[in-house]
Tab-separated table of N, CA and C in Angstrom:
chain	number	residue	atom	x	y	z
D	714	MET	N	-51.008	90.958	46.226
D	714	MET	CA	-50.636	90.242	45.029
D	714	MET	C	-49.114	90.177	44.938
D	715	GLN	N	-48.643	89.047	44.419
D	715	GLN	CA	-47.210	88.829	44.255
D	715	GLN	C	-46.942	88.347	42.835
D	716	ILE	N	-45.924	88.916	42.198
D	716	ILE	CA	-45.501	88.481	40.870
D	716	ILE	C	-44.185	87.741	41.036
D	717	GLU	N	-44.090	86.559	40.405
D	717	GLU	CA	-42.872	85.769	40.499
D	717	GLU	C	-42.580	85.114	39.158
D	718	ILE	N	-41.332	84.712	38.991
D	718	ILE	CA	-40.931	83.925	37.830
D	718	ILE	C	-40.949	82.469	38.259
D	719	ALA	N	-41.588	81.629	37.454
D	719	ALA	CA	-41.662	80.203	37.763
D	719	ALA	C	-40.273	79.591	37.604
D	720	ARG	N	-39.798	78.931	38.642
D	720	ARG	CA	-38.489	78.267	38.614
D	720	ARG	C	-38.617	76.754	38.569
D	721	ALA	N	-39.781	76.251	38.956
D	721	ALA	CA	-40.070	74.815	38.940
D	721	ALA	C	-41.572	74.645	38.746
D	722	VAL	N	-41.955	73.532	38.188
D	722	VAL	CA	-43.370	73.258	37.958
D	722	VAL	C	-43.950	72.589	39.198
D	723	THR	N	-45.073	73.115	39.655
D	723	THR	CA	-45.743	72.598	40.846
D	723	THR	C	-47.161	72.163	40.468
D	724	ASP	N	-47.763	71.393	41.357
D	724	ASP	CA	-49.145	70.953	41.107
D	724	ASP	C	-50.090	72.134	40.942
D	725	ASP	N	-49.879	73.199	41.745
D	725	ASP	CA	-50.788	74.342	41.619
D	725	ASP	C	-50.601	75.076	40.296
D	726	MET	N	-49.408	75.016	39.714
D	726	MET	CA	-49.203	75.601	38.387
D	726	MET	C	-49.967	74.817	37.330
D	727	VAL	N	-49.873	73.503	37.380
D	727	VAL	CA	-50.574	72.663	36.415
D	727	VAL	C	-52.077	72.934	36.508
D	728	GLU	N	-52.596	72.991	37.734
D	728	GLU	CA	-54.022	73.274	37.943
D	728	GLU	C	-54.383	74.671	37.436
D	729	ALA	N	-53.527	75.649	37.705
D	729	ALA	CA	-53.818	77.027	37.295
D	729	ALA	C	-53.894	77.140	35.777
D	730	PHE	N	-52.960	76.518	35.074
D	730	PHE	CA	-52.996	76.581	33.618
D	730	PHE	C	-54.216	75.855	33.064
D	731	ALA	N	-54.621	74.768	33.706
D	731	ALA	CA	-55.828	74.052	33.278
D	731	ALA	C	-57.062	74.945	33.419
D	732	ARG	N	-57.047	75.822	34.408
D	732	ARG	CA	-58.169	76.734	34.653
D	732	ARG	C	-58.069	77.995	33.804
D	733	LEU	N	-56.861	78.511	33.591
D	733	LEU	CA	-56.689	79.811	32.944
D	733	LEU	C	-56.673	79.759	31.419
D	734	ILE	N	-56.021	78.765	30.833
D	734	ILE	CA	-55.892	78.743	29.374
D	734	ILE	C	-57.250	78.716	28.671
D	735	PRO	N	-58.247	77.963	29.147
D	735	PRO	CA	-59.564	78.033	28.493
D	735	PRO	C	-60.183	79.437	28.542
D	736	GLN	N	-59.788	80.257	29.504
D	736	GLN	CA	-60.288	81.626	29.575
D	736	GLN	C	-59.613	82.515	28.530
D	737	LEU	N	-58.463	82.080	28.055
D	737	LEU	CA	-57.715	82.828	27.041
D	737	LEU	C	-58.077	82.376	25.633
D	738	SER	N	-58.185	81.073	25.451
D	738	SER	CA	-58.396	80.524	24.109
D	738	SER	C	-59.263	79.274	24.179
D	739	SER	N	-60.339	79.304	23.432
D	739	SER	CA	-61.216	78.130	23.405
D	739	SER	C	-60.679	77.051	22.473
D	740	SER	N	-59.679	77.382	21.656
D	740	SER	CA	-59.156	76.413	20.692
D	740	SER	C	-57.818	75.797	21.118
D	741	SER	N	-57.305	76.183	22.272
D	741	SER	CA	-56.014	75.659	22.733
D	741	SER	C	-56.192	74.835	24.000
D	742	LEU	N	-55.471	73.737	24.041
D	742	LEU	CA	-55.467	72.917	25.252
D	742	LEU	C	-54.475	73.489	26.253
D	743	PRO	N	-54.748	73.350	27.541
D	743	PRO	CA	-53.762	73.780	28.536
D	743	PRO	C	-52.487	72.961	28.393
D	744	PRO	N	-51.332	73.547	28.725
D	744	PRO	CA	-50.091	72.787	28.640
D	744	PRO	C	-50.059	71.662	29.674
D	745	THR	N	-49.427	70.574	29.301
D	745	THR	CA	-49.230	69.462	30.224
D	745	THR	C	-48.116	69.816	31.199
D	746	ARG	N	-47.949	69.012	32.214
D	746	ARG	CA	-46.842	69.213	33.149
D	746	ARG	C	-45.512	69.212	32.395
D	747	GLN	N	-45.356	68.268	31.471
D	747	GLN	CA	-44.116	68.167	30.701
D	747	GLN	C	-43.895	69.432	29.865
D	748	GLU	N	-44.946	69.957	29.256
D	748	GLU	CA	-44.816	71.180	28.468
D	748	GLU	C	-44.485	72.376	29.353
D	749	LEU	N	-45.082	72.452	30.532
D	749	LEU	CA	-44.729	73.517	31.475
D	749	LEU	C	-43.271	73.399	31.891
D	750	GLU	N	-42.803	72.190	32.141
D	750	GLU	CA	-41.401	71.988	32.503
D	750	GLU	C	-40.474	72.429	31.381
D	751	GLU	N	-40.864	72.147	30.146
D	751	GLU	CA	-40.074	72.583	28.997
D	751	GLU	C	-39.971	74.105	28.962
D	752	MET	N	-41.077	74.799	29.233
D	752	MET	CA	-41.063	76.260	29.248
D	752	MET	C	-40.217	76.801	30.391
D	753	VAL	N	-40.417	76.257	31.575
D	753	VAL	CA	-39.688	76.738	32.754
D	753	VAL	C	-38.186	76.516	32.594
D	754	ASN	N	-37.799	75.424	31.946
D	754	ASN	CA	-36.383	75.096	31.791
D	754	ASN	C	-35.748	75.691	30.544
D	755	SER	N	-36.507	76.382	29.731
D	755	SER	CA	-36.003	76.971	28.496
D	755	SER	C	-35.316	78.306	28.765
D	756	ASP	N	-34.253	78.567	28.021
D	756	ASP	CA	-33.610	79.881	28.099
D	756	ASP	C	-34.407	80.933	27.336
D	757	ALA	N	-35.307	80.504	26.472
D	757	ALA	CA	-36.042	81.440	25.621
D	757	ALA	C	-37.343	81.933	26.240
D	758	SER	N	-37.944	81.165	27.140
D	758	SER	CA	-39.227	81.582	27.702
D	758	SER	C	-39.119	81.774	29.207
D	759	ILE	N	-39.740	82.833	29.662
D	759	ILE	CA	-39.769	83.165	31.082
D	759	ILE	C	-41.236	83.263	31.465
D	760	LEU	N	-41.640	82.417	32.383
D	760	LEU	CA	-43.039	82.303	32.772
D	760	LEU	C	-43.271	83.089	34.057
D	761	PHE	N	-44.096	84.130	33.974
D	761	PHE	CA	-44.444	84.956	35.130
D	761	PHE	C	-45.771	84.486	35.703
D	762	LEU	N	-45.846	84.457	37.018
D	762	LEU	CA	-47.062	84.054	37.718
D	762	LEU	C	-47.494	85.179	38.655
D	763	ALA	N	-48.797	85.405	38.727
D	763	ALA	CA	-49.361	86.345	39.702
D	763	ALA	C	-50.134	85.526	40.720
D	764	ARG	N	-49.836	85.751	41.984
D	764	ARG	CA	-50.535	85.051	43.070
D	764	ARG	C	-51.315	86.063	43.900
D	765	ASP	N	-52.505	85.651	44.319
D	765	ASP	CA	-53.310	86.512	45.183
D	765	ASP	C	-52.841	86.388	46.629
D	766	GLU	N	-53.575	87.023	47.530
D	766	GLU	CA	-53.205	87.048	48.949
D	766	GLU	C	-53.173	85.651	49.572
D	767	ASP	N	-53.937	84.727	48.991
D	767	ASP	CA	-53.980	83.350	49.498
D	767	ASP	C	-52.952	82.447	48.838
D	768	GLY	N	-52.154	83.003	47.928
D	768	GLY	CA	-51.138	82.224	47.242
D	768	GLY	C	-51.629	81.509	46.000
D	769	GLN	N	-52.900	81.703	45.635
D	769	GLN	CA	-53.441	81.058	44.438
D	769	GLN	C	-52.964	81.800	43.196
D	770	ILE	N	-52.588	81.047	42.160
D	770	ILE	CA	-52.185	81.651	40.889
D	770	ILE	C	-53.435	82.188	40.194
D	771	VAL	N	-53.438	83.501	39.945
D	771	VAL	CA	-54.600	84.155	39.337
D	771	VAL	C	-54.267	84.785	37.988
D	772	GLY	N	-53.012	84.662	37.552
D	772	GLY	CA	-52.642	85.217	36.259
D	772	GLY	C	-51.279	84.719	35.826
D	773	THR	N	-51.072	84.722	34.512
D	773	THR	CA	-49.785	84.312	33.953
D	773	THR	C	-49.445	85.154	32.729
D	774	LEU	N	-48.188	85.183	32.418
D	774	LEU	CA	-47.668	85.868	31.236
D	774	LEU	C	-46.384	85.155	30.852
D	775	THR	N	-46.153	84.991	29.557
D	775	THR	CA	-44.904	84.403	29.094
D	775	THR	C	-44.125	85.450	28.323
D	776	LEU	N	-42.867	85.637	28.706
D	776	LEU	CA	-41.944	86.527	28.012
D	776	LEU	C	-40.993	85.640	27.221
D	777	VAL	N	-40.985	85.821	25.906
D	777	VAL	CA	-40.108	85.042	25.029
D	777	VAL	C	-38.983	85.964	24.577
D	778	VAL	N	-37.744	85.585	24.857
D	778	VAL	CA	-36.571	86.417	24.571
D	778	VAL	C	-35.689	85.688	23.561
D	779	PHE	N	-35.231	86.423	22.551
D	779	PHE	CA	-34.404	85.800	21.514
D	779	PHE	C	-33.474	86.829	20.891
D	780	ARG	N	-32.405	86.335	20.291
D	780	ARG	CA	-31.416	87.174	19.623
D	780	ARG	C	-31.606	87.049	18.124
D	781	ILE	N	-31.642	88.191	17.451
D	781	ILE	CA	-31.673	88.231	15.995
D	781	ILE	C	-30.559	89.177	15.544
D	782	PRO	N	-30.241	89.237	14.251
D	782	PRO	CA	-29.118	90.079	13.820
D	782	PRO	C	-29.229	91.550	14.221
D	783	THR	N	-30.439	92.068	14.361
D	783	THR	CA	-30.597	93.493	14.688
D	783	THR	C	-30.720	93.772	16.178
D	784	GLY	N	-30.559	92.774	17.016
D	784	GLY	CA	-30.589	93.007	18.460
D	784	GLY	C	-31.327	91.926	19.210
D	785	ARG	N	-31.341	92.086	20.504
D	785	ARG	CA	-32.075	91.153	21.364
D	785	ARG	C	-33.511	91.644	21.469
D	786	ARG	N	-34.452	90.771	21.184
D	786	ARG	CA	-35.864	91.145	21.153
D	786	ARG	C	-36.663	90.262	22.092
D	787	ALA	N	-37.918	90.653	22.303
D	787	ALA	CA	-38.802	89.844	23.143
D	787	ALA	C	-40.240	90.026	22.689
D	788	TRP	N	-41.025	89.010	22.977
D	788	TRP	CA	-42.464	89.027	22.764
D	788	TRP	C	-43.147	88.677	24.077
D	789	ILE	N	-44.233	89.346	24.356
D	789	ILE	CA	-45.106	88.956	25.459
D	789	ILE	C	-46.217	88.122	24.844
D	790	GLU	N	-46.436	86.954	25.422
D	790	GLU	CA	-47.417	86.014	24.886
D	790	GLU	C	-48.337	85.507	25.995
D	791	ASP	N	-49.530	85.111	25.601
D	791	ASP	CA	-50.470	84.386	26.457
D	791	ASP	C	-50.652	85.012	27.845
D	792	VAL	N	-51.011	86.284	27.840
D	792	VAL	CA	-51.343	86.965	29.099
D	792	VAL	C	-52.773	86.587	29.456
D	793	VAL	N	-52.956	86.054	30.644
D	793	VAL	CA	-54.315	85.705	31.073
D	793	VAL	C	-54.445	85.942	32.569
D	794	VAL	N	-55.528	86.595	32.928
D	794	VAL	CA	-55.882	86.827	34.326
D	794	VAL	C	-57.228	86.155	34.559
D	795	ASP	N	-57.331	85.429	35.645
D	795	ASP	CA	-58.574	84.730	35.984
D	795	ASP	C	-59.739	85.715	35.973
D	796	GLU	N	-60.844	85.284	35.362
D	796	GLU	CA	-62.031	86.149	35.263
D	796	GLU	C	-62.445	86.699	36.627
D	797	ALA	N	-62.317	85.902	37.670
D	797	ALA	CA	-62.735	86.325	39.015
D	797	ALA	C	-61.790	87.354	39.629
D	798	ALA	N	-60.609	87.539	39.024
D	798	ALA	CA	-59.617	88.448	39.603
D	798	ALA	C	-59.346	89.661	38.720
D	799	ARG	N	-60.099	89.814	37.653
D	799	ARG	CA	-59.857	90.932	36.734
D	799	ARG	C	-60.269	92.255	37.361
D	800	GLY	N	-59.631	93.326	36.874
D	800	GLY	CA	-59.934	94.663	37.358
D	800	GLY	C	-59.162	95.041	38.606
D	801	ARG	N	-58.191	94.225	38.998
D	801	ARG	CA	-57.406	94.497	40.211
D	801	ARG	C	-55.954	94.852	39.903
D	802	GLY	N	-55.630	95.082	38.622
D	802	GLY	CA	-54.275	95.486	38.252
D	802	GLY	C	-53.298	94.344	38.051
D	803	ILE	N	-53.801	93.128	37.976
D	803	ILE	CA	-52.921	91.969	37.851
D	803	ILE	C	-52.260	91.932	36.473
D	804	GLY	N	-53.026	92.172	35.418
D	804	GLY	CA	-52.456	92.194	34.074
D	804	GLY	C	-51.382	93.258	33.940
D	805	GLU	N	-51.624	94.415	34.510
D	805	GLU	CA	-50.634	95.492	34.470
D	805	GLU	C	-49.382	95.103	35.246
D	806	ALA	N	-49.547	94.529	36.425
D	806	ALA	CA	-48.392	94.127	37.231
D	806	ALA	C	-47.560	93.063	36.511
D	807	LEU	N	-48.225	92.090	35.888
D	807	LEU	CA	-47.504	91.066	35.125
D	807	LEU	C	-46.727	91.697	33.968
D	808	THR	N	-47.385	92.581	33.233
D	808	THR	CA	-46.753	93.200	32.069
D	808	THR	C	-45.576	94.070	32.485
D	809	ARG	N	-45.739	94.860	33.523
D	809	ARG	CA	-44.634	95.714	33.975
D	809	ARG	C	-43.455	94.874	34.486
D	810	ALA	N	-43.745	93.774	35.167
D	810	ALA	CA	-42.665	92.890	35.638
D	810	ALA	C	-41.914	92.306	34.449
D	811	ALA	N	-42.639	91.908	33.409
D	811	ALA	CA	-41.995	91.355	32.218
D	811	ALA	C	-41.139	92.409	31.515
D	812	LEU	N	-41.629	93.632	31.427
D	812	LEU	CA	-40.861	94.700	30.789
D	812	LEU	C	-39.592	95.009	31.579
D	813	GLU	N	-39.697	95.052	32.901
D	813	GLU	CA	-38.514	95.290	33.737
D	813	GLU	C	-37.490	94.174	33.554
D	814	HIS	N	-37.954	92.943	33.506
D	814	HIS	CA	-37.054	91.812	33.323
D	814	HIS	C	-36.392	91.871	31.943
D	815	ALA	N	-37.168	92.199	30.922
D	815	ALA	CA	-36.613	92.323	29.572
D	815	ALA	C	-35.528	93.402	29.529
D	816	ALA	N	-35.766	94.513	30.191
D	816	ALA	CA	-34.764	95.586	30.223
D	816	ALA	C	-33.479	95.093	30.893
D	817	GLN	N	-33.607	94.341	31.979
D	817	GLN	CA	-32.426	93.793	32.663
D	817	GLN	C	-31.648	92.844	31.758
D	818	LEU	N	-32.335	92.192	30.835
D	818	LEU	CA	-31.684	91.259	29.910
D	818	LEU	C	-31.099	91.957	28.681
D	819	GLY	N	-31.262	93.267	28.592
D	819	GLY	CA	-30.721	94.014	27.466
D	819	GLY	C	-31.551	93.930	26.197
D	820	VAL	N	-32.834	93.666	26.360
D	820	VAL	CA	-33.736	93.575	25.210
D	820	VAL	C	-33.948	94.965	24.624
D	821	LYS	N	-33.953	95.018	23.283
D	821	LYS	CA	-34.111	96.290	22.575
D	821	LYS	C	-35.575	96.701	22.452
D	822	THR	N	-36.445	95.758	22.101
D	822	THR	CA	-37.869	96.040	21.990
D	822	THR	C	-38.665	94.838	22.479
D	823	VAL	N	-39.883	95.120	22.937
D	823	VAL	CA	-40.817	94.071	23.352
D	823	VAL	C	-42.104	94.279	22.554
D	824	ASP	N	-42.529	93.222	21.893
D	824	ASP	CA	-43.750	93.274	21.094
D	824	ASP	C	-44.808	92.383	21.718
D	825	LEU	N	-46.039	92.625	21.340
D	825	LEU	CA	-47.152	91.747	21.702
D	825	LEU	C	-48.266	91.976	20.704
D	826	THR	N	-49.190	91.035	20.658
D	826	THR	CA	-50.392	91.219	19.861
D	826	THR	C	-51.587	91.019	20.780
D	827	SER	N	-52.690	91.664	20.410
D	827	SER	CA	-53.919	91.525	21.173
D	827	SER	C	-55.092	91.705	20.226
D	828	ARG	N	-56.021	90.782	20.283
D	828	ARG	CA	-57.205	90.885	19.425
D	828	ARG	C	-57.964	92.183	19.726
D	829	PRO	N	-58.508	92.825	18.696
D	829	PRO	CA	-59.281	94.061	18.917
D	829	PRO	C	-60.438	93.872	19.891
D	830	SER	N	-61.004	92.674	19.938
D	830	SER	CA	-62.145	92.431	20.831
D	830	SER	C	-61.744	92.469	22.309
D	831	ARG	N	-60.464	92.361	22.601
D	831	ARG	CA	-60.002	92.431	23.988
D	831	ARG	C	-59.750	93.904	24.350
D	832	GLU	N	-60.828	94.646	24.426
D	832	GLU	CA	-60.752	96.100	24.581
D	832	GLU	C	-60.016	96.528	25.844
D	833	ALA	N	-60.293	95.881	26.966
D	833	ALA	CA	-59.618	96.259	28.225
D	833	ALA	C	-58.123	96.003	28.121
D	834	ALA	N	-57.734	94.884	27.533
D	834	ALA	CA	-56.309	94.575	27.376
D	834	ALA	C	-55.636	95.603	26.473
D	835	ASN	N	-56.298	95.973	25.393
D	835	ASN	CA	-55.713	96.956	24.486
D	835	ASN	C	-55.549	98.319	25.155
D	836	ARG	N	-56.518	98.714	25.959
D	836	ARG	CA	-56.383	99.972	26.711
D	836	ARG	C	-55.212	99.894	27.679
D	837	LEU	N	-55.081	98.746	28.340
D	837	LEU	CA	-53.987	98.562	29.294
D	837	LEU	C	-52.639	98.697	28.600
D	838	TYR	N	-52.448	98.012	27.482
D	838	TYR	CA	-51.155	98.046	26.800
D	838	TYR	C	-50.810	99.465	26.352
D	839	GLN	N	-51.800	100.204	25.878
D	839	GLN	CA	-51.553	101.590	25.484
D	839	GLN	C	-51.228	102.446	26.701
D	840	LYS	N	-51.902	102.216	27.812
D	840	LYS	CA	-51.638	102.957	29.051
D	840	LYS	C	-50.198	102.738	29.511
D	841	ILE	N	-49.720	101.517	29.386
D	841	ILE	CA	-48.363	101.187	29.820
D	841	ILE	C	-47.325	101.833	28.905
D	842	GLY	N	-47.682	102.075	27.640
D	842	GLY	CA	-46.746	102.714	26.723
D	842	GLY	C	-46.495	101.962	25.430
D	843	PHE	N	-47.171	100.852	25.227
D	843	PHE	CA	-47.054	100.159	23.951
D	843	PHE	C	-47.697	101.030	22.874
D	844	VAL	N	-47.078	101.036	21.705
D	844	VAL	CA	-47.563	101.828	20.584
D	844	VAL	C	-48.010	100.876	19.486
D	845	ARG	N	-49.208	101.097	18.984
D	845	ARG	CA	-49.731	100.262	17.906
D	845	ARG	C	-48.908	100.496	16.650
D	846	ARG	N	-48.468	99.417	16.041
D	846	ARG	CA	-47.646	99.502	14.836
D	846	ARG	C	-48.493	99.220	13.604
D	847	GLU	N	-48.193	99.925	12.528
D	847	GLU	CA	-48.826	99.650	11.246
D	847	GLU	C	-47.980	98.588	10.567
D	848	THR	N	-48.463	97.383	10.603
D	848	THR	CA	-47.722	96.263	10.029
D	848	THR	C	-48.704	95.185	9.602
D	849	ASN	N	-48.212	94.258	8.875
D	849	ASN	CA	-48.998	93.080	8.532
D	849	ASN	C	-48.487	91.927	9.367
D	850	LEU	N	-49.372	91.243	9.998
D	850	LEU	CA	-49.017	90.060	10.768
D	850	LEU	C	-49.495	88.858	9.962
D	851	TYR	N	-48.574	87.979	9.658
D	851	TYR	CA	-48.898	86.794	8.882
D	851	TYR	C	-48.718	85.557	9.750
D	852	ARG	N	-49.512	84.551	9.482
D	852	ARG	CA	-49.391	83.285	10.190
D	852	ARG	C	-49.462	82.156	9.181
D	853	TYR	N	-48.578	81.204	9.342
D	853	TYR	CA	-48.581	79.999	8.524
D	853	TYR	C	-48.793	78.830	9.471
D	854	THR	N	-49.852	78.114	9.287
D	854	THR	CA	-50.166	76.994	10.166
D	854	THR	C	-49.561	75.720	9.615
D	855	LEU	N	-48.780	75.046	10.422
D	855	LEU	CA	-48.149	73.775	10.019
D	855	LEU	C	-48.997	72.598	10.404
């Protein structure tokens, strides 16, 4: 397995997101090529890809980095590993690569959210060292 940061959008990336995003969310459409290009070219989002031995993209993670008055922060978003490739440490490798990259960028903290029903993901995040916070998460839909 190889973890890389996407530097350009390729046909296999577009195909991978079309296959992976429905495994993450039944209510979200996969990003278009143009939307992937926007992410890859953004200073705020860093798109990590996991490739198997054959070079196929089997997982993705987005690290969002931003500056606020209290420091440089980051969020891990939309972690998804192909159902056929789960249980091989891909999610952990993606997450650790994102944390290492965030540290190199001088990020103070990295946050993420995970639905309680994603039990394996929640165990993984705790194993890596994420600590569950007592907070209220609010969402306003536009």
